[in-house]
Amino acid sequence: MVSVVEGSSVDIFDDEPRRQKLRSQVNALKIAVTRPLEFVFEDICCQPHQTAAVKIALEGKWLEALSDEKPKTAHEIAAATGAEPELVATGVIKEHGLQTYCATAISQMLLDPGYADGLRHFFDHCGPSMINLPSYLERNSYKVPQDVKTGPFADAWGGKNTWELYKAEPWRGDIFNSFMTRWRENTRMWTDIYPATSLCEQVDQTQNAVLLVDIGGNRGHVLKDFAQKRAGKGRLILQDQPAALGDIESLKDQGIEAMPYDLFTTQPVQGAKWYYLRAVLHDWPDRACREILRNTISAMRKDYSKLLVHEAVLPDVNVPAYGAFLDISMMALETGAERTSKQWHDLLGSVGLRIEKIWSADGGIESVIEAVIDG
């Protein structure tokens, strides 16, 4: 398979359907040639060990010591960092010879502050909740958690949910916002999936008309990108908690209005063309999602406004590993969930919305759900 990829005239990363198919085949091949005992210990039991080793290498600045891409011995890395000359980071750095190592694309990526904060977020913030999950479910008769105040995360963190922990320890929120900003900068934009630019001409062109409200949009990366692509007029409004909005003056310079907003209050912006939620609803169980959606619906203009939900849409069968991992992670962290197409139809339909179309790209799970007020 390596020779097939390396011998191809087309960069495998430019052909997403083919890349995903090859990944599936590689995973199937690995399972086929791995003994059950090997799989249990190497891929299940020892997975936390690798994550811990990479975290140690990051915080110990061992990855930074290799950033010039020149091979270095363990003793040279130790001399540069003050650490003992033992180094474990399976699959992240490359063994160049006896106790000699060099950087890889993965280790270099982890030196990016946003991605480094992603590792910190998942290890330090999410880890305790995930470790607690089996015990939590056993103690609660294996019922799906429905209340963020009593869910597995709060159970692991002394009664605090994620948002309360961020308030008590703001540095955790800073790490999360750093990661989310970087992640959003390097993932597919909604306009790569949904034909927004071609639909701008359908927008109300009267003075002060609102084109797009990005609800829970963090520091505005989505709106910054859209501001450069759109055709026509219309206000762009970014909504999030005050701590997440970042530099409001910089946003103004790019034609974006920043507005502090709580998802669980009535939507103050009336009659916008699009209300956009990216990776918001998967944070919450259905009951909370209905409250968020009803708050948004109260501001939508019938036969004009649309709700765009940019989320994963899982297939009913053969869910990819990434989708399954996301699903269990959201349950452990926020009592949330990733959802199938049927579950999205049921959820949105329960509050009076009708899905007009689910837009997907390259056969993957990332999608934009286009919904309107039903009836």
mmCIF file of N, CA and C in Angstrom, residues 63-72 101-103 108 111:
data_model
loop_
_atom_site.group_PDB
_atom_site.id
_atom_site.type_symbol
_atom_site.label_atom_id
_atom_site.label_comp_id
_atom_site.label_asym_id
_atom_site.label_seq_id
_atom_site.Cartn_x
_atom_site.Cartn_y
_atom_site.Cartn_z
ATOM 1 N N LEU A 63 10.602 17.605 22.100
ATOM 2 C CA LEU A 63 10.206 17.808 20.701
ATOM 3 C C LEU A 63 10.822 19.094 20.160
ATOM 4 N N GLU A 64 10.866 20.105 21.025
ATOM 5 C CA GLU A 64 11.461 21.380 20.611
ATOM 6 C C GLU A 64 12.952 21.218 20.316
ATOM 7 N N ALA A 65 13.624 20.366 21.087
ATOM 8 C CA ALA A 65 15.055 20.143 20.877
ATOM 9 C C ALA A 65 15.336 19.507 19.523
ATOM 10 N N LEU A 66 14.334 18.829 18.945
ATOM 11 C CA LEU A 66 14.491 18.173 17.651
ATOM 12 C C LEU A 66 13.940 19.008 16.504
ATOM 13 N N SER A 67 13.489 20.219 16.793
ATOM 14 C CA SER A 67 12.743 20.987 15.798
ATOM 15 C C SER A 67 13.582 21.420 14.604
ATOM 16 N N ASP A 68 14.925 21.427 14.742
ATOM 17 C CA ASP A 68 15.758 21.805 13.594
ATOM 18 C C ASP A 68 15.913 20.663 12.590
ATOM 19 N N GLU A 69 15.237 19.514 12.899
ATOM 20 C CA GLU A 69 15.181 18.335 12.012
ATOM 21 C C GLU A 69 16.535 17.650 11.839
ATOM 22 N N LYS A 70 17.483 17.964 12.714
ATOM 23 C CA LYS A 70 18.771 17.272 12.696
ATOM 24 C C LYS A 70 18.747 16.148 13.727
ATOM 25 N N PRO A 71 19.231 14.944 13.370
ATOM 26 C CA PRO A 71 19.240 13.837 14.333
ATOM 27 C C PRO A 71 20.037 14.203 15.583
ATOM 28 N N LYS A 72 19.546 13.786 16.741
ATOM 29 C CA LYS A 72 20.231 14.049 18.000
ATOM 30 C C LYS A 72 20.178 12.795 18.875
ATOM 31 N N TYR A 101 17.572 10.221 17.602
ATOM 32 C CA TYR A 101 16.212 10.508 17.174
ATOM 33 C C TYR A 101 16.165 11.748 16.289
ATOM 34 N N CYS A 102 15.111 11.835 15.493
ATOM 35 C CA CYS A 102 14.891 13.044 14.692
ATOM 36 C C CYS A 102 13.400 13.340 14.611
ATOM 37 N N ALA A 103 13.093 14.549 14.207
ATOM 38 C CA ALA A 103 11.708 15.016 14.175
ATOM 39 C C ALA A 103 10.934 14.342 13.049
ATOM 40 N N GLN A 108 6.616 17.927 14.672
ATOM 41 C CA GLN A 108 6.687 19.344 14.302
ATOM 42 C C GLN A 108 5.315 20.010 14.450
ATOM 43 N N LEU A 111 4.449 21.169 17.905
ATOM 44 C CA LEU A 111 5.112 22.379 18.373
ATOM 45 C C LEU A 111 4.307 23.633 18.064
#
